[in-house]
mmCIF file of C-alpha atoms in Angstrom:
data_model
loop_
_atom_site.group_PDB
_atom_site.id
_atom_site.type_symbol
_atom_site.label_atom_id
_atom_site.label_comp_id
_atom_site.label_asym_id
_atom_site.label_seq_id
_atom_site.Cartn_x
_atom_site.Cartn_y
_atom_site.Cartn_z
ATOM 1 C CA UNK A 1 -94.909 -7.343 -75.651
ATOM 2 C CA UNK A 2 -95.674 -6.118 -79.195
ATOM 3 C CA UNK A 3 -97.144 -2.812 -77.982
ATOM 4 C CA UNK A 4 -94.190 -2.021 -75.743
ATOM 5 C CA UNK A 5 -91.462 0.375 -76.854
ATOM 6 C CA UNK A 6 -87.991 0.867 -75.343
ATOM 7 C CA UNK A 7 -86.497 4.352 -75.240
ATOM 8 C CA UNK A 8 -83.423 5.399 -73.294
ATOM 9 C CA UNK A 9 -83.383 2.134 -71.371
ATOM 10 C CA UNK A 10 -87.014 2.329 -70.201
ATOM 11 C CA UNK A 11 -89.877 0.168 -71.485
ATOM 12 C CA UNK A 12 -92.967 2.216 -72.285
ATOM 13 C CA UNK A 13 -96.096 0.070 -72.274
ATOM 14 C CA UNK A 14 -99.263 0.801 -74.221
ATOM 15 C CA UNK A 15 -100.728 2.101 -70.950
ATOM 16 C CA UNK A 16 -97.768 4.474 -70.502
ATOM 17 C CA UNK A 17 -98.227 5.897 -74.000
ATOM 18 C CA UNK A 18 -101.955 6.308 -73.337
ATOM 19 C CA UNK A 19 -101.044 8.250 -70.187
ATOM 20 C CA UNK A 20 -98.710 10.515 -72.158
ATOM 21 C CA UNK A 21 -101.410 11.209 -74.747
ATOM 22 C CA UNK A 22 -103.914 11.983 -71.988
ATOM 23 C CA UNK A 23 -101.563 14.457 -70.313
ATOM 24 C CA UNK A 24 -100.939 16.227 -73.617
ATOM 25 C CA UNK A 25 -104.714 16.447 -74.193
ATOM 26 C CA UNK A 26 -105.440 17.675 -70.654
ATOM 27 C CA UNK A 27 -102.751 20.398 -70.794
ATOM 28 C CA UNK A 28 -103.121 21.916 -74.293
ATOM 29 C CA UNK A 29 -101.246 25.098 -73.387
ATOM 30 C CA UNK A 30 -98.353 23.475 -71.505
ATOM 31 C CA UNK A 31 -94.845 23.773 -72.893
ATOM 32 C CA UNK A 32 -92.935 20.670 -73.887
ATOM 33 C CA UNK A 33 -90.714 21.154 -70.840
ATOM 34 C CA UNK A 34 -93.761 21.279 -68.550
ATOM 35 C CA UNK A 35 -95.234 18.182 -70.178
ATOM 36 C CA UNK A 36 -92.024 16.266 -69.562
ATOM 37 C CA UNK A 37 -92.307 16.953 -65.816
ATOM 38 C CA UNK A 38 -95.962 15.891 -65.814
ATOM 39 C CA UNK A 39 -95.087 12.648 -67.607
ATOM 40 C CA UNK A 40 -92.214 11.904 -65.223
ATOM 41 C CA UNK A 41 -94.525 12.488 -62.277
ATOM 42 C CA UNK A 42 -97.265 10.270 -63.711
ATOM 43 C CA UNK A 43 -94.850 7.462 -64.622
ATOM 44 C CA UNK A 44 -92.621 7.983 -61.571
ATOM 45 C CA UNK A 45 -89.558 8.213 -63.839
ATOM 46 C CA UNK A 46 -86.699 9.400 -61.644
ATOM 47 C CA UNK A 47 -82.939 9.555 -61.454
ATOM 48 C CA UNK A 48 -81.105 7.658 -58.756
ATOM 49 C CA UNK A 49 -81.103 10.792 -56.574
ATOM 50 C CA UNK A 50 -84.888 11.027 -56.788
ATOM 51 C CA UNK A 51 -85.146 13.915 -59.253
ATOM 52 C CA UNK A 52 -87.358 13.523 -62.300
ATOM 53 C CA UNK A 53 -85.638 12.538 -65.572
ATOM 54 C CA UNK A 54 -87.265 15.526 -67.233
ATOM 55 C CA UNK A 55 -84.635 16.232 -69.894
ATOM 56 C CA UNK A 56 -84.384 12.580 -70.887
ATOM 57 C CA UNK A 57 -88.177 12.359 -70.941
ATOM 58 C CA UNK A 58 -88.323 15.387 -73.212
ATOM 59 C CA UNK A 59 -85.951 13.737 -75.679
ATOM 60 C CA UNK A 60 -87.955 10.488 -75.596
ATOM 61 C CA UNK A 61 -91.238 12.320 -76.161
ATOM 62 C CA UNK A 62 -89.686 14.083 -79.148
ATOM 63 C CA UNK A 63 -88.747 10.710 -80.670
ATOM 64 C CA UNK A 64 -92.281 9.426 -80.048
ATOM 65 C CA UNK A 65 -93.617 12.566 -81.746
ATOM 66 C CA UNK A 66 -91.345 12.035 -84.768
ATOM 67 C CA UNK A 67 -92.531 8.418 -85.061
ATOM 68 C CA UNK A 68 -96.211 9.453 -84.931
ATOM 69 C CA UNK A 69 -96.958 7.839 -81.573
ATOM 70 C CA UNK A 70 -97.917 11.101 -79.867
ATOM 71 C CA UNK A 71 -98.556 14.667 -81.014
ATOM 72 C CA UNK A 72 -96.630 17.318 -79.115
ATOM 73 C CA UNK A 73 -97.585 21.002 -79.156
ATOM 74 C CA UNK A 74 -95.448 23.374 -81.182
ATOM 75 C CA UNK A 75 -92.288 24.431 -79.277
ATOM 76 C CA UNK A 76 -92.568 27.763 -77.470
ATOM 77 C CA UNK A 77 -88.936 28.610 -78.258
ATOM 78 C CA UNK A 78 -86.348 27.707 -80.884
ATOM 79 C CA UNK A 79 -84.508 25.364 -78.548
ATOM 80 C CA UNK A 80 -85.646 22.209 -80.435
ATOM 81 C CA UNK A 81 -86.240 23.615 -83.878
ATOM 82 C CA UNK A 82 -83.740 21.856 -86.194
ATOM 83 C CA UNK A 83 -84.624 18.282 -87.186
ATOM 84 C CA UNK A 84 -85.459 17.468 -83.595
ATOM 85 C CA UNK A 85 -82.006 18.372 -82.328
ATOM 86 C CA UNK A 86 -81.501 21.123 -79.759
ATOM 87 C CA UNK A 87 -79.906 24.416 -80.705
ATOM 88 C CA UNK A 88 -78.944 27.365 -78.530
ATOM 89 C CA UNK A 89 -81.238 30.215 -77.584
ATOM 90 C CA UNK A 90 -78.218 32.495 -77.333
ATOM 91 C CA UNK A 91 -74.728 32.034 -78.712
ATOM 92 C CA UNK A 92 -71.742 33.651 -77.049
ATOM 93 C CA UNK A 93 -70.381 36.147 -79.617
ATOM 94 C CA UNK A 94 -66.815 35.928 -78.303
ATOM 95 C CA UNK A 95 -65.873 32.573 -79.821
ATOM 96 C CA UNK A 96 -63.925 33.675 -82.872
ATOM 97 C CA UNK A 97 -60.625 31.899 -83.666
ATOM 98 C CA UNK A 98 -57.733 33.182 -81.616
ATOM 99 C CA UNK A 99 -53.946 33.302 -81.912
ATOM 100 C CA UNK A 100 -52.375 29.833 -82.278
ATOM 101 C CA UNK A 101 -51.168 28.140 -79.098
ATOM 102 C CA UNK A 102 -48.296 25.841 -79.981
ATOM 103 C CA UNK A 103 -46.301 25.511 -76.751
ATOM 104 C CA UNK A 104 -45.756 21.997 -75.399
ATOM 105 C CA UNK A 105 -47.842 20.989 -72.398
ATOM 106 C CA UNK A 106 -45.173 21.685 -69.790
ATOM 107 C CA UNK A 107 -45.113 25.356 -70.831
ATOM 108 C CA UNK A 108 -48.860 25.680 -70.224
ATOM 109 C CA UNK A 109 -48.826 24.234 -66.700
ATOM 110 C CA UNK A 110 -50.389 24.334 -64.232
ATOM 111 C CA UNK A 111 -53.621 23.842 -66.131
ATOM 112 C CA UNK A 112 -56.751 25.387 -64.619
ATOM 113 C CA UNK A 113 -59.789 23.113 -64.655
ATOM 114 C CA UNK A 114 -63.156 24.737 -63.986
ATOM 115 C CA UNK A 115 -66.387 22.838 -63.350
ATOM 116 C CA UNK A 116 -69.283 24.425 -65.239
ATOM 117 C CA UNK A 117 -72.354 24.297 -63.020
ATOM 118 C CA UNK A 118 -75.920 24.575 -64.274
ATOM 119 C CA UNK A 119 -76.721 27.881 -62.563
ATOM 120 C CA UNK A 120 -73.702 29.604 -64.136
ATOM 121 C CA UNK A 121 -75.578 30.621 -67.265
ATOM 122 C CA UNK A 122 -72.707 32.605 -68.758
ATOM 123 C CA UNK A 123 -70.188 29.758 -68.475
ATOM 124 C CA UNK A 124 -72.767 27.253 -69.738
ATOM 125 C CA UNK A 125 -73.580 29.368 -72.783
ATOM 126 C CA UNK A 126 -69.888 29.826 -73.558
ATOM 127 C CA UNK A 127 -69.184 26.092 -73.323
ATOM 128 C CA UNK A 128 -72.195 25.230 -75.459
ATOM 129 C CA UNK A 129 -71.318 27.893 -78.019
ATOM 130 C CA UNK A 130 -67.793 26.536 -78.497
ATOM 131 C CA UNK A 131 -69.124 22.976 -78.780
ATOM 132 C CA UNK A 132 -71.727 24.104 -81.317
ATOM 133 C CA UNK A 133 -69.197 25.865 -83.534
ATOM 134 C CA UNK A 134 -66.060 23.764 -83.279
ATOM 135 C CA UNK A 135 -67.027 20.161 -82.403
ATOM 136 C CA UNK A 136 -67.961 18.014 -85.396
ATOM 137 C CA UNK A 137 -70.983 16.593 -83.539
ATOM 138 C CA UNK A 138 -72.197 20.035 -82.566
ATOM 139 C CA UNK A 139 -74.177 20.912 -79.461
ATOM 140 C CA UNK A 140 -76.868 18.773 -77.859
ATOM 141 C CA UNK A 141 -78.599 19.032 -74.536
ATOM 142 C CA UNK A 142 -77.205 16.267 -72.328
ATOM 143 C CA UNK A 143 -80.015 14.397 -70.544
ATOM 144 C CA UNK A 144 -79.261 12.561 -67.338
ATOM 145 C CA UNK A 145 -76.218 12.890 -65.121
ATOM 146 C CA UNK A 146 -73.355 14.886 -66.630
ATOM 147 C CA UNK A 147 -70.342 17.021 -65.749
ATOM 148 C CA UNK A 148 -68.885 19.798 -67.916
ATOM 149 C CA UNK A 149 -65.453 21.387 -67.675
ATOM 150 C CA UNK A 150 -63.488 24.277 -69.170
ATOM 151 C CA UNK A 151 -59.681 24.094 -69.260
ATOM 152 C CA UNK A 152 -57.333 27.088 -69.264
ATOM 153 C CA UNK A 153 -53.577 27.424 -69.475
ATOM 154 C CA UNK A 154 -51.742 28.908 -66.504
ATOM 155 C CA UNK A 155 -51.938 32.350 -68.136
ATOM 156 C CA UNK A 156 -55.722 32.123 -68.546
ATOM 157 C CA UNK A 157 -55.963 31.254 -72.256
ATOM 158 C CA UNK A 158 -58.791 28.841 -73.040
ATOM 159 C CA UNK A 159 -57.634 25.462 -74.300
ATOM 160 C CA UNK A 160 -60.425 22.914 -74.215
ATOM 161 C CA UNK A 161 -63.885 21.818 -73.093
ATOM 162 C CA UNK A 162 -64.824 18.323 -71.988
ATOM 163 C CA UNK A 163 -68.171 16.714 -71.083
ATOM 164 C CA UNK A 164 -68.820 13.470 -69.221
ATOM 165 C CA UNK A 165 -72.326 11.982 -69.228
ATOM 166 C CA UNK A 166 -74.332 8.788 -68.871
ATOM 167 C CA UNK A 167 -73.232 5.680 -70.745
ATOM 168 C CA UNK A 168 -74.653 4.377 -73.999
ATOM 169 C CA UNK A 169 -77.559 2.016 -73.326
ATOM 170 C CA UNK A 170 -76.097 -0.787 -75.468
ATOM 171 C CA UNK A 171 -72.887 -1.313 -77.394
ATOM 172 C CA UNK A 172 -71.869 -4.819 -78.386
ATOM 173 C CA UNK A 173 -68.040 -4.632 -77.926
ATOM 174 C CA UNK A 174 -68.371 -3.139 -74.442
ATOM 175 C CA UNK A 175 -71.126 -5.502 -73.348
ATOM 176 C CA UNK A 176 -69.191 -8.559 -74.573
ATOM 177 C CA UNK A 177 -66.073 -7.357 -72.738
ATOM 178 C CA UNK A 178 -68.000 -6.890 -69.502
ATOM 179 C CA UNK A 179 -69.886 -10.163 -69.914
ATOM 180 C CA UNK A 180 -73.046 -8.991 -68.186
ATOM 181 C CA UNK A 181 -76.635 -10.069 -68.728
ATOM 182 C CA UNK A 182 -79.418 -7.702 -69.760
ATOM 183 C CA UNK A 183 -80.646 -7.558 -66.176
ATOM 184 C CA UNK A 184 -77.164 -6.813 -64.855
ATOM 185 C CA UNK A 185 -76.730 -4.079 -67.476
ATOM 186 C CA UNK A 186 -80.040 -2.457 -66.523
ATOM 187 C CA UNK A 187 -79.059 -2.520 -62.856
ATOM 188 C CA UNK A 188 -75.436 -1.371 -63.186
ATOM 189 C CA UNK A 189 -75.244 0.794 -66.317
ATOM 190 C CA UNK A 190 -75.146 3.972 -64.212
ATOM 191 C CA UNK A 191 -71.657 2.919 -63.079
ATOM 192 C CA UNK A 192 -70.287 3.669 -66.563
ATOM 193 C CA UNK A 193 -69.647 7.249 -67.671
ATOM 194 C CA UNK A 194 -69.183 8.427 -71.240
ATOM 195 C CA UNK A 195 -66.765 11.073 -72.514
ATOM 196 C CA UNK A 196 -69.372 12.500 -74.909
ATOM 197 C CA UNK A 197 -67.473 15.632 -75.961
ATOM 198 C CA UNK A 198 -63.739 16.338 -75.953
ATOM 199 C CA UNK A 199 -62.954 19.601 -77.711
ATOM 200 C CA UNK A 200 -59.455 20.998 -77.883
ATOM 201 C CA UNK A 201 -59.932 24.350 -79.565
ATOM 202 C CA UNK A 202 -58.758 24.200 -83.190
ATOM 203 C CA UNK A 203 -56.072 26.882 -82.779
ATOM 204 C CA UNK A 204 -54.525 24.937 -79.862
ATOM 205 C CA UNK A 205 -51.787 22.684 -81.236
ATOM 206 C CA UNK A 206 -49.948 21.710 -78.086
ATOM 207 C CA UNK A 207 -48.168 18.337 -78.396
ATOM 208 C CA UNK A 208 -49.497 15.715 -75.955
ATOM 209 C CA UNK A 209 -52.133 18.058 -74.488
ATOM 210 C CA UNK A 210 -55.006 15.667 -75.253
ATOM 211 C CA UNK A 211 -53.519 12.623 -73.512
ATOM 212 C CA UNK A 212 -52.346 14.815 -70.608
ATOM 213 C CA UNK A 213 -55.893 16.108 -70.104
ATOM 214 C CA UNK A 214 -57.370 12.620 -70.266
ATOM 215 C CA UNK A 215 -54.962 11.457 -67.567
ATOM 216 C CA UNK A 216 -55.917 14.415 -65.350
ATOM 217 C CA UNK A 217 -59.630 13.802 -65.755
ATOM 218 C CA UNK A 218 -59.438 10.074 -65.135
ATOM 219 C CA UNK A 219 -58.089 10.941 -61.693
ATOM 220 C CA UNK A 220 -60.518 13.767 -61.018
ATOM 221 C CA UNK A 221 -63.891 12.809 -62.517
ATOM 222 C CA UNK A 222 -64.674 9.791 -60.263
ATOM 223 C CA UNK A 223 -64.457 12.038 -57.186
ATOM 224 C CA UNK A 224 -66.476 14.839 -58.792
ATOM 225 C CA UNK A 225 -69.103 12.334 -59.940
ATOM 226 C CA UNK A 226 -69.341 10.864 -56.444
ATOM 227 C CA UNK A 227 -69.743 14.300 -54.882
ATOM 228 C CA UNK A 228 -72.395 15.360 -57.413
ATOM 229 C CA UNK A 229 -74.420 12.161 -57.818
ATOM 230 C CA UNK A 230 -73.655 10.076 -54.743
ATOM 231 C CA UNK A 231 -71.861 7.111 -56.295
ATOM 232 C CA UNK A 232 -68.473 6.357 -57.823
ATOM 233 C CA UNK A 233 -68.260 5.174 -61.468
ATOM 234 C CA UNK A 234 -66.441 1.957 -62.350
ATOM 235 C CA UNK A 235 -65.681 2.415 -66.049
ATOM 236 C CA UNK A 236 -65.230 5.252 -68.556
ATOM 237 C CA UNK A 237 -66.136 4.844 -72.228
ATOM 238 C CA UNK A 238 -65.978 6.910 -75.383
ATOM 239 C CA UNK A 239 -66.603 6.506 -79.129
ATOM 240 C CA UNK A 240 -64.131 7.657 -81.778
ATOM 241 C CA UNK A 241 -65.198 8.282 -85.378
ATOM 242 C CA UNK A 242 -62.340 6.662 -87.281
ATOM 243 C CA UNK A 243 -63.188 8.590 -90.461
ATOM 244 C CA UNK A 244 -61.985 11.687 -88.601
ATOM 245 C CA UNK A 245 -59.656 10.615 -85.782
ATOM 246 C CA UNK A 246 -57.250 7.816 -84.913
ATOM 247 C CA UNK A 247 -57.910 7.738 -81.170
ATOM 248 C CA UNK A 248 -54.174 7.977 -80.474
ATOM 249 C CA UNK A 249 -54.711 10.291 -77.477
ATOM 250 C CA UNK A 250 -56.866 7.644 -75.787
ATOM 251 C CA UNK A 251 -54.272 4.993 -76.553
ATOM 252 C CA UNK A 252 -51.550 7.244 -75.102
ATOM 253 C CA UNK A 253 -53.654 7.673 -71.944
ATOM 254 C CA UNK A 254 -53.893 3.865 -71.591
ATOM 255 C CA UNK A 255 -57.477 3.393 -72.708
ATOM 256 C CA UNK A 256 -58.376 0.065 -74.377
ATOM 257 C CA UNK A 257 -60.044 -0.229 -77.785
ATOM 258 C CA UNK A 258 -62.678 -2.998 -77.738
ATOM 259 C CA UNK A 259 -63.845 -2.921 -81.356
ATOM 260 C CA UNK A 260 -66.379 -1.016 -83.428
ATOM 261 C CA UNK A 261 -70.034 -0.109 -83.165
ATOM 262 C CA UNK A 262 -72.482 -1.454 -85.733
ATOM 263 C CA UNK A 263 -73.245 1.935 -87.284
ATOM 264 C CA UNK A 264 -76.740 2.258 -85.812
ATOM 265 C CA UNK A 265 -78.020 5.342 -84.030
ATOM 266 C CA UNK A 266 -78.993 4.916 -80.380
ATOM 267 C CA UNK A 267 -82.537 5.919 -81.430
ATOM 268 C CA UNK A 268 -82.723 3.306 -84.183
ATOM 269 C CA UNK A 269 -85.364 0.779 -83.159
ATOM 270 C CA UNK A 270 -86.068 -0.452 -86.676
ATOM 271 C CA UNK A 271 -82.579 -0.810 -88.255
ATOM 272 C CA UNK A 272 -83.189 2.125 -90.581
ATOM 273 C CA UNK A 273 -80.836 4.820 -89.243
ATOM 274 C CA UNK A 274 -77.216 4.690 -90.399
ATOM 275 C CA UNK A 275 -74.393 6.556 -88.670
ATOM 276 C CA UNK A 276 -70.598 6.230 -89.006
ATOM 277 C CA UNK A 277 -69.073 3.227 -87.263
ATOM 278 C CA UNK A 278 -66.946 4.212 -84.291
ATOM 279 C CA UNK A 279 -64.213 2.598 -82.233
ATOM 280 C CA UNK A 280 -65.272 1.822 -78.650
ATOM 281 C CA UNK A 281 -62.670 2.752 -76.037
ATOM 282 C CA UNK A 282 -62.846 2.050 -72.288
ATOM 283 C CA UNK A 283 -60.794 2.825 -69.186
ATOM 284 C CA UNK A 284 -61.168 1.062 -65.840
ATOM 285 C CA UNK A 285 -61.729 3.565 -63.039
ATOM 286 C CA UNK A 286 -61.650 0.830 -60.395
ATOM 287 C CA UNK A 287 -60.013 -2.578 -60.149
ATOM 288 C CA UNK A 288 -61.899 -5.587 -61.541
ATOM 289 C CA UNK A 289 -64.495 -3.538 -63.438
ATOM 290 C CA UNK A 290 -66.123 -6.590 -65.048
ATOM 291 C CA UNK A 291 -66.759 -8.194 -61.659
ATOM 292 C CA UNK A 292 -68.145 -4.972 -60.180
ATOM 293 C CA UNK A 293 -70.428 -4.383 -63.156
ATOM 294 C CA UNK A 294 -71.766 -7.937 -63.057
ATOM 295 C CA UNK A 295 -72.602 -7.861 -59.358
ATOM 296 C CA UNK A 296 -76.244 -7.956 -58.391
ATOM 297 C CA UNK A 297 -77.715 -4.526 -57.703
ATOM 298 C CA UNK A 298 -77.754 -3.601 -54.047
#
């Protein structure tokens, strides 16, 4: 319908947008975070485990605000202050460059992999601070299901941070490779996970560390995801900016390159936002991923 709008895989009807405007009007002193919970409750927008999609809703409402569809109150903190993208309330001060680490992987073993859980504020802030300073995409809040990890060498030196999150809503090379319909994609997209951030600290120059880590995580993440969210993913994906990287570590870890994105932002509904084209890489976490992803939802 002409008055419908799709954000983050959900269709918002004219009635939905009217509801959002009403909630904003009825709660003039509510924070943006509080409003996102109220909207999720009113629209019954939930994750598969029944929890509200509050963070994703907050991002969607921000996009609606930027496009003039709704008018959000001023933010109560600086968390969303820069061009609509989240920044950190507090940055860990201990993230200065350290002594180079140049040993080959076998001299760093056994690697220590630590899950970063939401209630560990110190570990979360440290992870986010490193991502903000040293990853070319910077730091963003990750709406939806996600897992974050910190990797240390056997002697305790920090080496890397890695984040896995929900899949991109659409990407032509992946969707052609899978061969699914729009309805199948809507029903089964949660079975794909995305390696959204992979940061080896810039002073770590250990040959083959990146591909070694990818191999470790491809064995570990499906189990962690199942334990955390109640289902096992079928496929892993990632996007590599070829103006910066070759993607050789993914190739060495036996990922498959399917082609390139079109250069549109995931928020671009009107073909006006241009971003660098990226290679699309995938890795099958279970046998026959195309068949599993095209099955009817159960």
